[in-house]
GROMACS .gro file of C-alpha atoms in nm:
model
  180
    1UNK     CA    1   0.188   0.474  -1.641
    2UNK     CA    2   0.230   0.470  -1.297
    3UNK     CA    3   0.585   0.417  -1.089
    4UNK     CA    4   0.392   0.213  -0.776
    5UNK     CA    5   0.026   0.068  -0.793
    6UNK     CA    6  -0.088   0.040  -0.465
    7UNK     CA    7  -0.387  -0.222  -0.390
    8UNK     CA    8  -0.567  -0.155  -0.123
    9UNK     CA    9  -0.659   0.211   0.091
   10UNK     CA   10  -0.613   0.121   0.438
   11UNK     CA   11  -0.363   0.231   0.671
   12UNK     CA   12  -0.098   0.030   0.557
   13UNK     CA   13  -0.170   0.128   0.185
   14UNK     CA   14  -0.226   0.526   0.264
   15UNK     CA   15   0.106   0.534   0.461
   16UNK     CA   16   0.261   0.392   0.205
   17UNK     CA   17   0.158   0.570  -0.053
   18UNK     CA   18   0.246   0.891   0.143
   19UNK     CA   19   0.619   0.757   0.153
   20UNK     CA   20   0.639   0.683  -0.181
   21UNK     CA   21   0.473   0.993  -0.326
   22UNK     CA   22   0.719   1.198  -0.065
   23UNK     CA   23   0.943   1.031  -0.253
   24UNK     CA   24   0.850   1.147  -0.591
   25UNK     CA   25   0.693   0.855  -0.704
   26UNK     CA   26   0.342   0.874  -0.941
   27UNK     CA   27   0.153   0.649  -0.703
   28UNK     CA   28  -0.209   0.532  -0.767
   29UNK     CA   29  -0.382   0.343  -0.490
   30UNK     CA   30  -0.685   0.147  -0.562
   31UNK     CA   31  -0.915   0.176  -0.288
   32UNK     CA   32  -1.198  -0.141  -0.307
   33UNK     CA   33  -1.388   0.024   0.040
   34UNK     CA   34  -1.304  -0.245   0.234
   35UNK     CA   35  -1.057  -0.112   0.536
   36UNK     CA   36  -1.174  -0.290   0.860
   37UNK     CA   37  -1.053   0.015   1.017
   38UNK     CA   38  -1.358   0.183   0.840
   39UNK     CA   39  -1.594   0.019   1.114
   40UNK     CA   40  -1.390   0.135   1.391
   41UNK     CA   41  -1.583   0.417   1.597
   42UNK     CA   42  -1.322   0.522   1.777
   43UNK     CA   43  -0.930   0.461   1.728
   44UNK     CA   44  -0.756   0.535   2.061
   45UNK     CA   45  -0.404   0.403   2.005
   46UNK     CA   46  -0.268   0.647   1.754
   47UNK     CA   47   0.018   0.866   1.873
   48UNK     CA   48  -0.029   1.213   1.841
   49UNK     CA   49  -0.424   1.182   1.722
   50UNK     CA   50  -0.568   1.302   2.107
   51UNK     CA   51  -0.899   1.348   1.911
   52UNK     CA   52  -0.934   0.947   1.890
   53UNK     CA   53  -1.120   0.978   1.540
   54UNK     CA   54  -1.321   0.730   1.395
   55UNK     CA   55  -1.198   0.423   1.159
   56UNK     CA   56  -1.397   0.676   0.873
   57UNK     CA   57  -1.226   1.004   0.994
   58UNK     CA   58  -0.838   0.856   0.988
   59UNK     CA   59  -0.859   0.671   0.647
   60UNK     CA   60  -1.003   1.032   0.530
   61UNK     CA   61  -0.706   1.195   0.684
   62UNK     CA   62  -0.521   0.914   0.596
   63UNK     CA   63  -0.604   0.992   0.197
   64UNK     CA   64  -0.555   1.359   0.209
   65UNK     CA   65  -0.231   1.351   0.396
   66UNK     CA   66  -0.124   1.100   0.080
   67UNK     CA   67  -0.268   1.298  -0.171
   68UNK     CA   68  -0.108   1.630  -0.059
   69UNK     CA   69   0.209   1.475  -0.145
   70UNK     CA   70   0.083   1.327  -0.532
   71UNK     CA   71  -0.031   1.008  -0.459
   72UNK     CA   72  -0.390   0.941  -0.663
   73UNK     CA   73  -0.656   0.757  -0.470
   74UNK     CA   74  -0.920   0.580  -0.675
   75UNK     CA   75  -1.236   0.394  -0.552
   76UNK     CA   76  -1.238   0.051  -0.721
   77UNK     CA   77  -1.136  -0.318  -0.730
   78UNK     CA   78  -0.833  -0.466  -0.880
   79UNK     CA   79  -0.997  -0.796  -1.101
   80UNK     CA   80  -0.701  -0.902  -1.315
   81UNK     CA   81  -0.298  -0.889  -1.337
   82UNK     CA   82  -0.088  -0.971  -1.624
   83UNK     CA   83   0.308  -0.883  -1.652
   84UNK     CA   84   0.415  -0.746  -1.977
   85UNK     CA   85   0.742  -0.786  -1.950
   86UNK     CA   86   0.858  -0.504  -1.674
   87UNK     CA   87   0.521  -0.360  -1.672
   88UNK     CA   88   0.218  -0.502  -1.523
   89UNK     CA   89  -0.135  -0.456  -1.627
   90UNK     CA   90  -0.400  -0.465  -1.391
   91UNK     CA   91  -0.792  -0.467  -1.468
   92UNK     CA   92  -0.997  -0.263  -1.269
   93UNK     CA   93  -1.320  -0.155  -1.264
   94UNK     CA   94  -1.250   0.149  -1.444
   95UNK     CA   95  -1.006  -0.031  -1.692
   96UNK     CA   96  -0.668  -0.084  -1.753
   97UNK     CA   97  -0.412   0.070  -1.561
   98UNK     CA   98  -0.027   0.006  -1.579
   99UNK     CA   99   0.290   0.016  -1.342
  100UNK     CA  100   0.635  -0.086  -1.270
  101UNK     CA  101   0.567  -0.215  -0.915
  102UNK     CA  102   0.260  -0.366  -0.683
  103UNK     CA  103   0.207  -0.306  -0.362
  104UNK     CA  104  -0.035  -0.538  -0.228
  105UNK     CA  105  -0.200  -0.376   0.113
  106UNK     CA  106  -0.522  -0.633   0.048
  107UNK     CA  107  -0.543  -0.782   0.352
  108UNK     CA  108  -0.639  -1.176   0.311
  109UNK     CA  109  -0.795  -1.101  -0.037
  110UNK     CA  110  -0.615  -1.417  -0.256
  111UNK     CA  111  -0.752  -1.266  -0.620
  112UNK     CA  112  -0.407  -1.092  -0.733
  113UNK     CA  113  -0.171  -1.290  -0.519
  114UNK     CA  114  -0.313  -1.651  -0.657
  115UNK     CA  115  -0.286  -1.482  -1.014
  116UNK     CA  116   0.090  -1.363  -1.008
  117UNK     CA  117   0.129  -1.748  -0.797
  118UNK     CA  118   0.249  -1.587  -0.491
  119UNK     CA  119   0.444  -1.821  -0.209
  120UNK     CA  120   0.290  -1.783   0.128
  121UNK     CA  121   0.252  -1.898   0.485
  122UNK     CA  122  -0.021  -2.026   0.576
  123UNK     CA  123  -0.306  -1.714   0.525
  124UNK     CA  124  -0.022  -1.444   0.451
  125UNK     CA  125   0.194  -1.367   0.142
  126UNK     CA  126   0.548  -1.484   0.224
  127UNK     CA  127   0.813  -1.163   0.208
  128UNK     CA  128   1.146  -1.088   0.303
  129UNK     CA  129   1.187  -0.842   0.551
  130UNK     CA  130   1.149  -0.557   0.354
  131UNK     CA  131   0.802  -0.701   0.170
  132UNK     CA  132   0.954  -0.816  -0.147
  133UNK     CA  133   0.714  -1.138  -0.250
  134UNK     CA  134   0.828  -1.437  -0.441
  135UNK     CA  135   0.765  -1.247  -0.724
  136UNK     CA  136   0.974  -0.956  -0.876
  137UNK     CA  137   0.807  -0.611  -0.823
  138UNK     CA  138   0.576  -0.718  -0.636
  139UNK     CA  139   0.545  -0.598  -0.261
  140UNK     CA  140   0.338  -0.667   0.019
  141UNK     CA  141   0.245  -0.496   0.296
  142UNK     CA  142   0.037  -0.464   0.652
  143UNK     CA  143  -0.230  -0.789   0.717
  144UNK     CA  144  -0.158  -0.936   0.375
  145UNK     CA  145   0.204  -1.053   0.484
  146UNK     CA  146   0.108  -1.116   0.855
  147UNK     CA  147   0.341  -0.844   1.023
  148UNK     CA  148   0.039  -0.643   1.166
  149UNK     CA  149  -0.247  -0.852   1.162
  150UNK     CA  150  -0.566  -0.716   1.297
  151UNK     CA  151  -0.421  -0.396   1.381
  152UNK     CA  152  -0.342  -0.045   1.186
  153UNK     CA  153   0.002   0.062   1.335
  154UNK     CA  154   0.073   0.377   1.145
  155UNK     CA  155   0.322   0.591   1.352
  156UNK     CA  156   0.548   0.241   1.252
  157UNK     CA  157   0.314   0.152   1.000
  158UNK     CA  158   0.423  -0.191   0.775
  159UNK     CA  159   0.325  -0.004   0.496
  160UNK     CA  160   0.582   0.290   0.538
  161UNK     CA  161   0.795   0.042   0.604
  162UNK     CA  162   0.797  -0.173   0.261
  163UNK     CA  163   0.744   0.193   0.091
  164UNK     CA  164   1.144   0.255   0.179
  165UNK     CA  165   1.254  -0.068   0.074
  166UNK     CA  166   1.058   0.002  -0.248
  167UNK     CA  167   1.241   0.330  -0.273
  168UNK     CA  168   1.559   0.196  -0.214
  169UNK     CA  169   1.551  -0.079  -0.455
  170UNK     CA  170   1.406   0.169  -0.734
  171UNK     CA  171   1.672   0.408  -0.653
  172UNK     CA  172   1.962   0.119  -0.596
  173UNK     CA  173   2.083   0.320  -0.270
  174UNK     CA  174   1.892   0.355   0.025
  175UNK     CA  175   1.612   0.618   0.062
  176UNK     CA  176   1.556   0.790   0.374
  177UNK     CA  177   1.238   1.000   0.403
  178UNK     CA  178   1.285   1.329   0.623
  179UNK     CA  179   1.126   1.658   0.571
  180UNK     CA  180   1.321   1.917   0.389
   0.00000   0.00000   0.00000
């Protein structure tokens, strides 16, 4: 069972799952392939990336960064969600796979928000400030809450962001992430 299921592998759900792994979470992230980023040719408004890498090259760096630190990133779709009771099942296309907490990085994709019945505004998941949803457990983060929309802002990355918050309410202190 995993501590944090992460939905979705773009920036805001690789930099979170960096945090949380750093934090010595099991994180899995379920990557569908569908990061906007991904058609990017060149990203030019990343601090300290002078290379300017494609939308391809920084989700790849993006992953291995996150995976150096534990975090499991899986190709594949999230279909279904059910909550057993302080453990939610989601179906994906390689089966069932269980965890504490969501964190939704899935853009506008409505198929696992409209299942757990998720408040919004307007297109975007409706969160408190640290990405808590109207449902317990569940996070969101990046375009699928609004804060970022149409953009990839890792160095202050959203999804970093509602990664501490998870942290902190796991822990029931707050969690700050600095190298050791």
């Amino acid at each position: 069972m995993w501590d944090v299921l992460v939905v979705g592998g773009g920036p805001a759900g690789l930099s979170a799952a960096l945090f949380l792994a750093r934090a010595g979470l099991k994180v899995l992230v379920l990557d569908g392939g569908h990061a906007k980023i991904a058609q990017v040719s060149q990203v030019p408004n990343y601090p300290g990336l002078l290379d300017e890498p494609s939308g391809e090259e920084l989700l790849r760096r993006l992953r291995e960064h996150a995976e150096r630190y534990g975090a499991e990133v899986r190709r594949g779709l999230a279909r279904g969600v059910r909550d057993l009771g302080g453990v939610f099942a989601v179906e994906t296309d390689g089966g069932l796979e269980e965890a504490e907490r969501l964190l939704l990085c899935t853009h506008k994709d409505p198929t696992l928000p409209s299942l757990l019945g998720l408040a919004r505004r307007g297109t975007f998941l409706d969160t408190d400030e640290g990405g808590r949803t109207s449902y317990p457990r569940v996070y969101a983060a990046g375009v699928a809450r609004g804060k970022v929309p149409g953009h990839a802002i890792v160095s202050a990355g959203d999804g970093a962001y509602v990664a501490v918050h998870l942290v902190s309410d796991l822990r029931g202190e707050p969690y700050k992430d600095h190298a050791k």
